[in-house]
Coordinates of C-alpha atoms in Angstrom, one line a residue:
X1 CA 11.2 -41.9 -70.5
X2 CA 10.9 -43.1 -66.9
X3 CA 7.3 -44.2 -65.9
X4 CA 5.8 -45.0 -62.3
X5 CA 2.1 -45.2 -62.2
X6 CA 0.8 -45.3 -58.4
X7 CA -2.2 -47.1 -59.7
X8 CA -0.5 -50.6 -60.1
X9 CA 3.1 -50.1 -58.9
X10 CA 3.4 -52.0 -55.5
X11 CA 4.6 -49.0 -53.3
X12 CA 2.0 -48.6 -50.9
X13 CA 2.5 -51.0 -47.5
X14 CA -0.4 -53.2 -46.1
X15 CA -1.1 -55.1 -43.1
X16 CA -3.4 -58.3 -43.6
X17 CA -5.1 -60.3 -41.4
X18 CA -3.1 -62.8 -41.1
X19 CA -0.3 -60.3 -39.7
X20 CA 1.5 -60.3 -43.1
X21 CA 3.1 -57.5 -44.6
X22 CA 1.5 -56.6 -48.3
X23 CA 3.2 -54.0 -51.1
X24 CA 0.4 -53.0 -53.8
X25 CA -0.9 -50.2 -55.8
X26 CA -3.3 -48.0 -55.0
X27 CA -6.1 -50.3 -57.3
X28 CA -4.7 -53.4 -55.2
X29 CA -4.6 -51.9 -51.8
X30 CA -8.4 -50.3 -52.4
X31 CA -9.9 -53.9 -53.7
X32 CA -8.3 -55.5 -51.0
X33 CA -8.9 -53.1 -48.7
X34 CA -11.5 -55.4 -46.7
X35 CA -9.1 -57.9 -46.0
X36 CA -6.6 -56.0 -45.1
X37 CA -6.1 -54.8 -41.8
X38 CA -4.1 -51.2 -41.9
X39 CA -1.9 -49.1 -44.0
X40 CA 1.4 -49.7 -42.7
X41 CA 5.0 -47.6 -43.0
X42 CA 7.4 -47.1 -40.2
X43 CA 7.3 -43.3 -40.8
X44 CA 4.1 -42.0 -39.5
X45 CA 4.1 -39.3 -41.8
X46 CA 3.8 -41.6 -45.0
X47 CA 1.3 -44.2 -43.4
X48 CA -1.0 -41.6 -42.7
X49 CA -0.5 -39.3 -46.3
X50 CA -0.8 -43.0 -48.0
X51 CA -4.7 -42.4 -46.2
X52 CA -5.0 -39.1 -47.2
X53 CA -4.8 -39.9 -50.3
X54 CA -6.8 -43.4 -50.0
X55 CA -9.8 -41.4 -48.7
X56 CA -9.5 -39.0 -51.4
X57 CA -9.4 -41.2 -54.1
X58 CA -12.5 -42.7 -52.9
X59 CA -13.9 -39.3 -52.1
X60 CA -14.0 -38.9 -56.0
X61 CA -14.6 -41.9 -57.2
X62 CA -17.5 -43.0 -55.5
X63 CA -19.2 -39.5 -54.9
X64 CA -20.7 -39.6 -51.8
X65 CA -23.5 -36.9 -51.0
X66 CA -24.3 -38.4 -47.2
X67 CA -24.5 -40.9 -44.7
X68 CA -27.0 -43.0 -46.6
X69 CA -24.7 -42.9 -49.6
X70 CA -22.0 -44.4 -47.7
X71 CA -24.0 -46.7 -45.9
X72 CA -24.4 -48.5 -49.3
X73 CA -20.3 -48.6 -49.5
X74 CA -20.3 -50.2 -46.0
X75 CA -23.6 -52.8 -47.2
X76 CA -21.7 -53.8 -49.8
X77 CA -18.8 -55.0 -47.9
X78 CA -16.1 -53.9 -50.0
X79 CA -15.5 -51.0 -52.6
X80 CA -17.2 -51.9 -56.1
X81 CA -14.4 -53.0 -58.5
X82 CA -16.4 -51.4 -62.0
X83 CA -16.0 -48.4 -60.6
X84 CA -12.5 -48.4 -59.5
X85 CA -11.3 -49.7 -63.0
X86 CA -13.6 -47.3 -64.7
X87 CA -12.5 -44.7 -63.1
X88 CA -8.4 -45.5 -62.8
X89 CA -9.0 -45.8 -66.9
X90 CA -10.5 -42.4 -66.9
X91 CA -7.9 -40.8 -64.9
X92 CA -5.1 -43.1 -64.6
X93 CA -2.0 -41.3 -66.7
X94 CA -2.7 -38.6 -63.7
X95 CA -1.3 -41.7 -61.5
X96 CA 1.8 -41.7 -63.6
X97 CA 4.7 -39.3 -61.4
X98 CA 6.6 -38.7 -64.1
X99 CA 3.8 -38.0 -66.8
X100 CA 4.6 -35.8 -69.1
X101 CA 1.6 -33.7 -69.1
X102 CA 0.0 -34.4 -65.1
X103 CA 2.8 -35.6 -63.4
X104 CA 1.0 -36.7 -59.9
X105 CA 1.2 -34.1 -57.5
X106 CA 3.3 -31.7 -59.5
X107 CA 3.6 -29.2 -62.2
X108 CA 5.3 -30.6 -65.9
X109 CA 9.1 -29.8 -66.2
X110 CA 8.8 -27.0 -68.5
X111 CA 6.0 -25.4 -66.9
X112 CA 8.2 -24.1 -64.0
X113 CA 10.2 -21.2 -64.0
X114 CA 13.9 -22.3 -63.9
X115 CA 15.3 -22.5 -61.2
X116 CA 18.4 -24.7 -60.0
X117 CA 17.2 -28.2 -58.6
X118 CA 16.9 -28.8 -54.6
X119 CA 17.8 -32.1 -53.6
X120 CA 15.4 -34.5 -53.8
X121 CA 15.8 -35.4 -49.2
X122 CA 13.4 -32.3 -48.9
X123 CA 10.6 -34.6 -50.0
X124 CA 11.1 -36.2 -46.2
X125 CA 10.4 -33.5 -43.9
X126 CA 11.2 -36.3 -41.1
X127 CA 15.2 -37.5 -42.3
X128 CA 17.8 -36.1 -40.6
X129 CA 19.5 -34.2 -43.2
X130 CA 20.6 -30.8 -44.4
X131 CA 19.2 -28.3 -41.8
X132 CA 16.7 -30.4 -40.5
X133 CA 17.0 -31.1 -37.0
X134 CA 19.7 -34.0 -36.0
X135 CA 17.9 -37.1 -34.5
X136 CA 20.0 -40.5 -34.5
X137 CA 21.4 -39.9 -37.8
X138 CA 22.1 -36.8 -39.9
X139 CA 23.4 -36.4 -43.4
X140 CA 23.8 -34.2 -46.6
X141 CA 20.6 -33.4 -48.4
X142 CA 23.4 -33.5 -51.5
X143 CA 24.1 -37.3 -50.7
X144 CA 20.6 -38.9 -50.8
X145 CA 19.2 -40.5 -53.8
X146 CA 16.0 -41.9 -53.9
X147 CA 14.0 -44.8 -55.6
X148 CA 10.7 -44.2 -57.3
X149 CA 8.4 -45.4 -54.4
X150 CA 10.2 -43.5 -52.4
X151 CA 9.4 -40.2 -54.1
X152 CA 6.0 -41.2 -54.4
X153 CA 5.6 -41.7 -50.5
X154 CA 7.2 -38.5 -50.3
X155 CA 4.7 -36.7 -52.2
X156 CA 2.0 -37.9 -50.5
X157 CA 3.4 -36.1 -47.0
X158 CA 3.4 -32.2 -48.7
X159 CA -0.5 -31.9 -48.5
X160 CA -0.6 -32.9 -44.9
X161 CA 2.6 -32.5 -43.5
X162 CA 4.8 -29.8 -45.0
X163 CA 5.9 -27.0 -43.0
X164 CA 7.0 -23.2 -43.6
X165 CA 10.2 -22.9 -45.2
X166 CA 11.0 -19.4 -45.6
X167 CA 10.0 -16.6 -47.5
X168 CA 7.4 -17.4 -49.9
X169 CA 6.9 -21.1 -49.1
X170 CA 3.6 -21.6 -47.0
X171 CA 3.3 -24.7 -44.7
X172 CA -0.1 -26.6 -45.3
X173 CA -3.5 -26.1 -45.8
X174 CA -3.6 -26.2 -42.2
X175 CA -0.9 -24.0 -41.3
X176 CA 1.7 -25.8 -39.2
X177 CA 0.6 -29.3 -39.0
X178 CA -1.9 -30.5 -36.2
X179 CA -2.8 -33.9 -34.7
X180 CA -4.4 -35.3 -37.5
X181 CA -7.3 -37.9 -36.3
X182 CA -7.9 -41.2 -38.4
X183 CA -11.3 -42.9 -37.2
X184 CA -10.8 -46.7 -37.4
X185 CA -13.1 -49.9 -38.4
X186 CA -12.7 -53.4 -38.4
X187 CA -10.7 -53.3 -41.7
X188 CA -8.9 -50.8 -44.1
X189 CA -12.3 -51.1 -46.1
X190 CA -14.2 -49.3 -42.8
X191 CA -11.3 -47.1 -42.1
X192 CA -11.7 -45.6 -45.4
X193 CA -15.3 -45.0 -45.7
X194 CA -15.0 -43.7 -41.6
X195 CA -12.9 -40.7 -43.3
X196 CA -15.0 -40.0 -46.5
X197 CA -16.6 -36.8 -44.6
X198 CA -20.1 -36.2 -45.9
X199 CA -21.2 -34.3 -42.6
X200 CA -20.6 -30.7 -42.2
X201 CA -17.3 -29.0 -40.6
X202 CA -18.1 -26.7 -38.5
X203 CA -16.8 -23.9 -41.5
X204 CA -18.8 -25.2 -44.7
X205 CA -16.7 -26.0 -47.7
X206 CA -17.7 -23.0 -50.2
X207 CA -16.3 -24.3 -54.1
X208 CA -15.9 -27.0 -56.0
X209 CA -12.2 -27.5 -56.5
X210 CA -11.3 -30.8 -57.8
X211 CA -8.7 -32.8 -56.3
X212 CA -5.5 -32.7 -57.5
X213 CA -5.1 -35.0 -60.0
X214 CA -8.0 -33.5 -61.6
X215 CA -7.3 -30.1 -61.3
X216 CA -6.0 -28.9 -65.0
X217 CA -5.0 -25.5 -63.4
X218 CA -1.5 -24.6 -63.4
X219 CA -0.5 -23.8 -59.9
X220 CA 1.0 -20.0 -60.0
X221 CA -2.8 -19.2 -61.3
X222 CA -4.7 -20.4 -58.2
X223 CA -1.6 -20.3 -55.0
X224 CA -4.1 -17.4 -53.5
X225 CA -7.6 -19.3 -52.8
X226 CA -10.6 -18.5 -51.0
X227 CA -12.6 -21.4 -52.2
X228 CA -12.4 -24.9 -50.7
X229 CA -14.0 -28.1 -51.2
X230 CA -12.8 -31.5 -49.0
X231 CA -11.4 -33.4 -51.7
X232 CA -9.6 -30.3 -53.0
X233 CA -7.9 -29.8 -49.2
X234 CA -7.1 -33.1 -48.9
X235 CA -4.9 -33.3 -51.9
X236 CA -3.6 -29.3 -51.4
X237 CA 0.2 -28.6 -52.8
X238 CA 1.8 -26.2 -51.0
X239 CA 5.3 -26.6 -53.0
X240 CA 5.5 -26.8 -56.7
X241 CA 7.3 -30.1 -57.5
X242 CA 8.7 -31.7 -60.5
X243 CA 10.9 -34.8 -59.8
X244 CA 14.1 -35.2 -62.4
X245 CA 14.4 -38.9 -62.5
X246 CA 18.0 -40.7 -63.6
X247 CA 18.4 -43.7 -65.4
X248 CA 20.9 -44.8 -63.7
X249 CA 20.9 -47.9 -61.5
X250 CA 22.2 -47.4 -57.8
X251 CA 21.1 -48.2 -53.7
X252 CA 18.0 -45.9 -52.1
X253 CA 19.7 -44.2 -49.9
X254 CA 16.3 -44.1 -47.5
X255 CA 15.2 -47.7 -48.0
X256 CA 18.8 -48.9 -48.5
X257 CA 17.3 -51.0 -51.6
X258 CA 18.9 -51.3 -54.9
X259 CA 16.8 -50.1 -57.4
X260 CA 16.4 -49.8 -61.6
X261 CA 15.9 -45.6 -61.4
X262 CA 16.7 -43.4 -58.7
X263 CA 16.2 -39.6 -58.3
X264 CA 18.4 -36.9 -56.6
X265 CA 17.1 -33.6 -57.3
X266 CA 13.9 -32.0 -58.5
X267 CA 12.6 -28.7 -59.2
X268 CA 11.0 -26.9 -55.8
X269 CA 9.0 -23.9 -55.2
X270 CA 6.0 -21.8 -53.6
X271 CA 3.1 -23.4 -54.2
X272 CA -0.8 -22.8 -53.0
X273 CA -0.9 -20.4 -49.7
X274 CA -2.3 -21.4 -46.6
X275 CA -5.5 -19.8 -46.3
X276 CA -7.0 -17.2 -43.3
X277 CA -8.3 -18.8 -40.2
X278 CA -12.0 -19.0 -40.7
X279 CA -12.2 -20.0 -44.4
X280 CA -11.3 -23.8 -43.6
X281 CA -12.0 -26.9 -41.5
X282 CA -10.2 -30.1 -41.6
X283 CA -12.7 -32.9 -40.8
X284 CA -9.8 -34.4 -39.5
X285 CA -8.8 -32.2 -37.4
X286 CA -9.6 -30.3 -33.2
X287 CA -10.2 -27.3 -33.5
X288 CA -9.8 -24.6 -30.4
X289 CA -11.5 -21.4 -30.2
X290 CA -9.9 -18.6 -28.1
X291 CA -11.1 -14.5 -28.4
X292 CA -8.1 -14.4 -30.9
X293 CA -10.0 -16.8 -33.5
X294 CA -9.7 -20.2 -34.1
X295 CA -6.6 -22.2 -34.5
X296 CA -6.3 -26.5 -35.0
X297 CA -4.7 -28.6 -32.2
X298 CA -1.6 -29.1 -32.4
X299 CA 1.1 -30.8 -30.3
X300 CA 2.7 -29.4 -27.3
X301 CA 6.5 -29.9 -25.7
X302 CA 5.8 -32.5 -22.8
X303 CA 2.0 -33.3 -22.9
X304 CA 1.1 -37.0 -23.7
X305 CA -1.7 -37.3 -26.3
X306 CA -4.5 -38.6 -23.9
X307 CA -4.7 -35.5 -22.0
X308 CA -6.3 -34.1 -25.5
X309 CA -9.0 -37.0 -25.3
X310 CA -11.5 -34.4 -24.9
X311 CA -11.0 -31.7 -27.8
X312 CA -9.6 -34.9 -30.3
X313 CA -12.8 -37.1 -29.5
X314 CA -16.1 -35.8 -27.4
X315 CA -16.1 -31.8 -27.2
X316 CA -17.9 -29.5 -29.1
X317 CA -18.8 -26.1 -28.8
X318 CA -20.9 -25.3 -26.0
X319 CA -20.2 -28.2 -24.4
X320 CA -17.3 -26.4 -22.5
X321 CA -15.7 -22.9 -21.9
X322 CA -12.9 -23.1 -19.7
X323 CA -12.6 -21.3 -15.9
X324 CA -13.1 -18.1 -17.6
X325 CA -15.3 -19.1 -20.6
X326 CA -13.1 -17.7 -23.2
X327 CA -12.0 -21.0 -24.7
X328 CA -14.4 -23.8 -26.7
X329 CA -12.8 -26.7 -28.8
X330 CA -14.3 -28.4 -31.9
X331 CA -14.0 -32.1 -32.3
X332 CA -13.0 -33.6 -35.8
X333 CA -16.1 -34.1 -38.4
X334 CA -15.3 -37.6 -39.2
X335 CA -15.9 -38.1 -35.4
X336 CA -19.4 -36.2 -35.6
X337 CA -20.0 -38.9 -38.8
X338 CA -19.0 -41.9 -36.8
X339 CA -21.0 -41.0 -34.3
X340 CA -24.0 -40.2 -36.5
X341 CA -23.3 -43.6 -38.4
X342 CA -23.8 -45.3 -34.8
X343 CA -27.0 -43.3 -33.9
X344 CA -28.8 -44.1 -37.6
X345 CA -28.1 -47.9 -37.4
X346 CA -25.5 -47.4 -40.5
X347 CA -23.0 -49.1 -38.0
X348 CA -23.3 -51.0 -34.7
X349 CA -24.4 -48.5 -32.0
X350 CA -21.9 -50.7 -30.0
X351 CA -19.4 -49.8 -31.7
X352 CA -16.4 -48.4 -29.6
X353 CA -14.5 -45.1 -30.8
X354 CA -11.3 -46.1 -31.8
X355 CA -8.8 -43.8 -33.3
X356 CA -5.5 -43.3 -34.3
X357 CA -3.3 -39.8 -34.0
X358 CA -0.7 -38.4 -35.9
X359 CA 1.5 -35.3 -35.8
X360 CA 4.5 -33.9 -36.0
X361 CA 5.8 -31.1 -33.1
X362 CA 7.6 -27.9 -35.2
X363 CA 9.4 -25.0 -34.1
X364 CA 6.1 -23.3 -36.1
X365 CA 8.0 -22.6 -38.7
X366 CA 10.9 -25.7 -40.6
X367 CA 12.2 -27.1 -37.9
X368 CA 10.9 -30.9 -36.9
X369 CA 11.6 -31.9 -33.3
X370 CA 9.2 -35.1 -33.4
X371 CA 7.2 -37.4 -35.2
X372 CA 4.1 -38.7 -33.5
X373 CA 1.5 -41.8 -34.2
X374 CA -0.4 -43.0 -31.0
X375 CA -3.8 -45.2 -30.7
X376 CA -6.8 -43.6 -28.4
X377 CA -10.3 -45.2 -27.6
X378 CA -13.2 -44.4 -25.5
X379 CA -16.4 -46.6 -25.3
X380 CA -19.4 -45.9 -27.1
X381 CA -21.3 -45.5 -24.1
X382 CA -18.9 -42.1 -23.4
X383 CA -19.6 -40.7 -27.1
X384 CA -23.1 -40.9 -26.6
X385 CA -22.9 -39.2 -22.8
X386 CA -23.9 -35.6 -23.7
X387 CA -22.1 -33.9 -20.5
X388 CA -19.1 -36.7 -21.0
X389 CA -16.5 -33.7 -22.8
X390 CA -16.8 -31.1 -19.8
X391 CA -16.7 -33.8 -17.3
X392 CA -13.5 -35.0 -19.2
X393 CA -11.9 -31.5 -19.3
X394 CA -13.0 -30.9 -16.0
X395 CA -11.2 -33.4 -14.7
X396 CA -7.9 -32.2 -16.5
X397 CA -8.0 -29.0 -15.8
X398 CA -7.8 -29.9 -12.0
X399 CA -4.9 -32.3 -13.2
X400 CA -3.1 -29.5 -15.1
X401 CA -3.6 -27.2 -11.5
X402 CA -1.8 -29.9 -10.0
X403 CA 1.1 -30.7 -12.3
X404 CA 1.5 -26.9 -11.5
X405 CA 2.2 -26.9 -8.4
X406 CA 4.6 -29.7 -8.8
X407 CA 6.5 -27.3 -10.3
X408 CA 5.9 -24.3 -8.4
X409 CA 6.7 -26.4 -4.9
X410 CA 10.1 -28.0 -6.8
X411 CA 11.3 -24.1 -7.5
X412 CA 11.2 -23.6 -4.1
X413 CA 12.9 -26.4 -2.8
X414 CA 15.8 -26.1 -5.5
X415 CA 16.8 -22.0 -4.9
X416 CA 18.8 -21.4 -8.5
X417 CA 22.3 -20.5 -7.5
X418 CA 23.3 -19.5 -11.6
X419 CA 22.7 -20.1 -15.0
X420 CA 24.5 -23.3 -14.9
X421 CA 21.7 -25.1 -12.8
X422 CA 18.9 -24.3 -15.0
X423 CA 19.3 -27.4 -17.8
X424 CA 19.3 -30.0 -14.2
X425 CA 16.7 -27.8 -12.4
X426 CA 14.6 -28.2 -15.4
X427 CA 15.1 -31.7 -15.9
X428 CA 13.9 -32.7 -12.3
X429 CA 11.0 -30.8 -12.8
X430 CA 9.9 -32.4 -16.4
X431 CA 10.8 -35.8 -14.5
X432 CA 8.9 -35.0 -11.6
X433 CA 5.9 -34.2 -13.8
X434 CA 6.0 -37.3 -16.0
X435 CA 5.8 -39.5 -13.7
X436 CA 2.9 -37.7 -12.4
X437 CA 1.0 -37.8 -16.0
X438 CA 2.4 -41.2 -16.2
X439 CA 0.6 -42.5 -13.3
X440 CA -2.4 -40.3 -13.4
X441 CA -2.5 -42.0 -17.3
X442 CA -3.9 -45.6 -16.1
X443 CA -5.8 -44.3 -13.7
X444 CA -7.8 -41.9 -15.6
X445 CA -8.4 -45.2 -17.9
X446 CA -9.0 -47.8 -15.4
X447 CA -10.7 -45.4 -12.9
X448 CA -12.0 -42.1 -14.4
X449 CA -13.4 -43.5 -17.8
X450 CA -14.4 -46.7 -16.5
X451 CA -16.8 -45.2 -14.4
X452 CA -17.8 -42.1 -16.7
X453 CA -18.6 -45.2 -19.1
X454 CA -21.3 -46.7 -16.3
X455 CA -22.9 -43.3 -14.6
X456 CA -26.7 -42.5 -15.4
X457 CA -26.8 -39.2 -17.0
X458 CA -30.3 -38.6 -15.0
X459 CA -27.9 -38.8 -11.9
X460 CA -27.2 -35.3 -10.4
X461 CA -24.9 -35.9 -8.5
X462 CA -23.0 -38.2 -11.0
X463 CA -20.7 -35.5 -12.0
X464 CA -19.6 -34.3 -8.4
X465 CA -19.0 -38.1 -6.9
X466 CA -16.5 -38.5 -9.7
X467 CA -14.6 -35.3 -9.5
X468 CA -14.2 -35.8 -5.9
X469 CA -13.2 -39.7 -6.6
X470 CA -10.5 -37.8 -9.6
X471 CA -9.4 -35.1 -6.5
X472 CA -8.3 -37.9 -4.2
X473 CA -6.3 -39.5 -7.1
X474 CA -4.8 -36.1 -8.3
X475 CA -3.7 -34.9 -4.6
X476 CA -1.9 -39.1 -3.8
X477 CA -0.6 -38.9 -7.6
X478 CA 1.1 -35.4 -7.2
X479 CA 2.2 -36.1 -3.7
X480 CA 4.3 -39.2 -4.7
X481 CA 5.9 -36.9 -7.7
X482 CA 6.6 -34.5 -6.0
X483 CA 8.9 -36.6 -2.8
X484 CA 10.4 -38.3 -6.1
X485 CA 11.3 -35.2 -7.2
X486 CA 12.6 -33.9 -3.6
X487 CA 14.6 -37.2 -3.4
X488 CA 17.9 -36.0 -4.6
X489 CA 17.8 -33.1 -1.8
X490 CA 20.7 -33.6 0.8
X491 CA 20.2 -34.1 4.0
X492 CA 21.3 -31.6 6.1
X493 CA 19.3 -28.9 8.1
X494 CA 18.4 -26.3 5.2
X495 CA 17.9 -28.6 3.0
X496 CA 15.3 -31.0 4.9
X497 CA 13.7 -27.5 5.7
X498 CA 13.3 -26.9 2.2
X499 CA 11.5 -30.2 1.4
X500 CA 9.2 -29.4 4.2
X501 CA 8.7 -26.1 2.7
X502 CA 7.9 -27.1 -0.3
X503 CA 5.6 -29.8 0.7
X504 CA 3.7 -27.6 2.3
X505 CA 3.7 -25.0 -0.6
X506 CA 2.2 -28.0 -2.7
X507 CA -0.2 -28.8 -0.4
X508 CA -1.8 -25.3 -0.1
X509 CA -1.5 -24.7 -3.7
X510 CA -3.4 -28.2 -4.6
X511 CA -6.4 -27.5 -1.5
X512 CA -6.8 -23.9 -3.0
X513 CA -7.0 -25.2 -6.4
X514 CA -9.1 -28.0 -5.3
X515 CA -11.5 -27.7 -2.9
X516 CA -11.8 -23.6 -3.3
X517 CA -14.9 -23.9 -1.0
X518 CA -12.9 -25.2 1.8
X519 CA -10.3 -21.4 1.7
X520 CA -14.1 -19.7 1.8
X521 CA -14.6 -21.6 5.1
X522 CA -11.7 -21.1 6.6
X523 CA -11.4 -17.5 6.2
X524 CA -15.4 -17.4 7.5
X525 CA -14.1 -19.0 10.7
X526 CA -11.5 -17.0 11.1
X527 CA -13.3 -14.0 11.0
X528 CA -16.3 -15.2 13.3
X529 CA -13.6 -16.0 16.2
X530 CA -11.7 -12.9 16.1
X531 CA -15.2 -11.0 16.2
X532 CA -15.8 -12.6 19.4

């Protein structure tokens, strides 16, 4: 009988400080966790499941009620070594994937209706294969064979990262997967205890379901729940699995490794049901609230990850409501905890916010387009700046008005002539507007945040001598985009009339947008001469 117990088998990648590369087990990686620097995988979809299920572990483990709880983890330096054997004796055949009785993260063989076996590539939502989406490389699901820590980094991606996949197979607990936001410390020891959420979501946790590995319930009797609890939604199963492991020995087709045991196909099915909107809060997740409810943040075609600083690090609601107050955002709870670690004296109130992002961009339903895993920070003097969110979203709001008239202006300077200049009229547009981000990007770092960081909140008139700094910027940014964009025009006479043309069109477009006030004016003077 084949046997692979997470606990002590070396599958999980580490990054020390030293720079080295690491390979332990779950017990390893968590007793060295303090000397360590990160979790490291070059698909950001396992590094950041391998977390998941770091944080969770601890979660249960260590039993954390609140801040002061953890602030006894963090005294102590690193995580106590009694109680991680203790428990990993306790619970550690749950470890084992191929258990007879608790496989990890699945249902035993006989237990699931039969069914004949998918091929074991669906565990990696992110390899090009089968109908997945071609990247660089695409293959047969049929052809892939993989090792044992392969599987197991695979199964560590369903709670976070699986998507819809037709009828009767719900994506995860959050729906189609958002930017997922990982708070980090000095060392893997602080990242961990950053993410043990005691502080509550903004939707309290109603229930007491265990996590996984301690859950004795056979999935078909619980797919359709209303009760959640964090350690319970952090190790969610959205598929019923059961690996089929072969003895035979042969290459990992994903690592390209030989190995002793490989496996090709498993047993797949529905699992647990995403729930309603309302009945669940990710701490590490942005939230948005519109009239139509509440959805998580998730990524966009074409918008760089900064732009989101706001909702993913400083806003909460009331803080802001859009132009027409219909729209409020919800930071991440772990952020709320970090900040309230820094405000207790638990942590350094120096500390900077340092974060790192990941996501994956879907079609909403199977399809994968990209994988995403990108670093933010902001200074601890902009966490603590109560007004520092709306001033943040302010400021891209008027940037978003801007990259919109890029556009708008660009349409009228390229007339469409047919269906076959759509794709390149497209293209010069996205170009146009990425270098536009691109350059608004350092200096809304440099410029906008450095001085947010450095304004007295007693100021008045703080606010307004920075937006009108951020104007200037936005109006010389969008102008260069724009001529870069009108740079492939000809020449000749109708041409060079439409570049003026649609200079102009960007230039009444931007001042309306703004400076508002100033369209007031004019049309005031206007009137007063021509009633004289």
């Amino acid at each position: 009988m084949a046997s692979y117990n997470l606990l002590t088998e070396p599958w999980i990648g580490s990054i020390d400080q030293s720079g080295s590369i690491r390979h332990m087990g779950i017990l390893g990686t968590l007793k060295e966790s303090h000397n360590l620097k990160c979790i490291y995988d070059p698909a950001p979809p396992i590094e950041f499941g391998i977390y998941r299920l770091l944080i969770a572990f601890i979660m249960d483990a260590f039993n954390p009620g609140d801040t002061e709880d953890l602030a006894d983890i963090l005294e102590n330096g690193y995580f106590d070594h009694e109680i991680l054997d203790l428990y990993a004796t306790e619970w550690g055949d749950r470890f084992d994937i191929f258990d007879e009785k608790h496989p990890f993260m699945q249902e035993p063989i006989n237990d699931i209706k039969k069914k004949p076996p998918e091929p074991v590539a669906r565990l990696m939502q992110h390899l090009p294969a089968g109908t997945n989406v071609t990247h660089f490389h695409h293959g047969n699901w049929e052809d892939h064979a993989f090792s044992y820590e392969q599987c197991a980094k695979g199964l560590v991606t369903i709670a976070p990262f699986m998507t819809a996949g037709g009828a009767g197979l719900s994506p995860s607990i959050n729906g189609s997967p958002p930017w997922y936001v990982l708070v980090k410390g000095r060392n893997l020891f602080e990242t961990i205890v950053y993410n043990v959420c005691v502080v509550q979501p903004f939707i309290k946790p109603i229930g007491d379901m265990p996590v996984v590995w301690k859950n004795g319930n056979k999935l078909d009797s619980i797919k359709d729940v209303k009760t959640f609890s964090i350690p319970g939604g952090l190790t969610w199963r959205p598929r019923i699995i059961q690996l089929i492991p072969e003895g035979s020995v042969g290459k990992c087709t994903y690592s390209g490794a030989e190995q002793p045991g490989l496996v090709r196909h498993m047993n797949w099915g529905p699992g647990q049901k995403s729930p309603e909107p309302g009945y669940w809060a990710d701490p590490q997740v942005s939230y948005i609230k519109t009239k139509e409810g509440i959805r998580p943040l998730r990524p966009v075609p074409n918008k760089e990850l900064w732009r989101d600083i706001g909702p993913l690090m400083l806003l909460q609601h009331g803080d802001y409501s859009g132009k027409d107050g219909k729209i409020s955002y919800e930071r991440p709870s772990v952020i709320n905890q970090f900040k309230q670690l820094g405000d207790t004296g638990i942590i350094r109130k120096e500390e900077p916010l340092q974060i790192e992002v990941f996501g994956i961009r879907t079609d909403g339903k199977m399809k994968i387009y990209e994988w995403y895993h990108e670093d933010l920070n902001i200074a601890r003097e902009i966490l603590d700046k109560n007004n520092a969110g709306r001033l943040i979203q302010d400021g891209m709001d008027l940037a978003d008005y801007v990259s919109y008239n890029i556009r708008q202006a660009l349409k009228k300077a390229y007339p469409r002539n047919g269906k076959s200049n759509d794709k390149a009229f497209d293209n010069i547009i996205v170009s146009a507007q990425s270098s536009y981000w691109r350059s608004l990007k350092d200096q809304f770092e440099n410029e906008f945040l450095s001085t947010l960081s450095k304004q007295d909140e007693n100021d008045s008139g703080a606010y307004f001598k920075l937006i009108d700094e951020w104007k200037k910027i936005l109006v010389q940014e969008g102008t260069k985009a724009l001529e870069k964009g009108l740079g492939p025009l000809d020449t000749d006479g109708e041409s060079l009339k439409r570049q003026v043309e649609a200079m102009n069109e960007f230039r009444a477009r931007t001042r309306a947008a703004l400076y508002p006030d100033s369209k007031k004016d004019g049309k005031k003077s206007r009137n007063k001469k021509e009633s004289t």
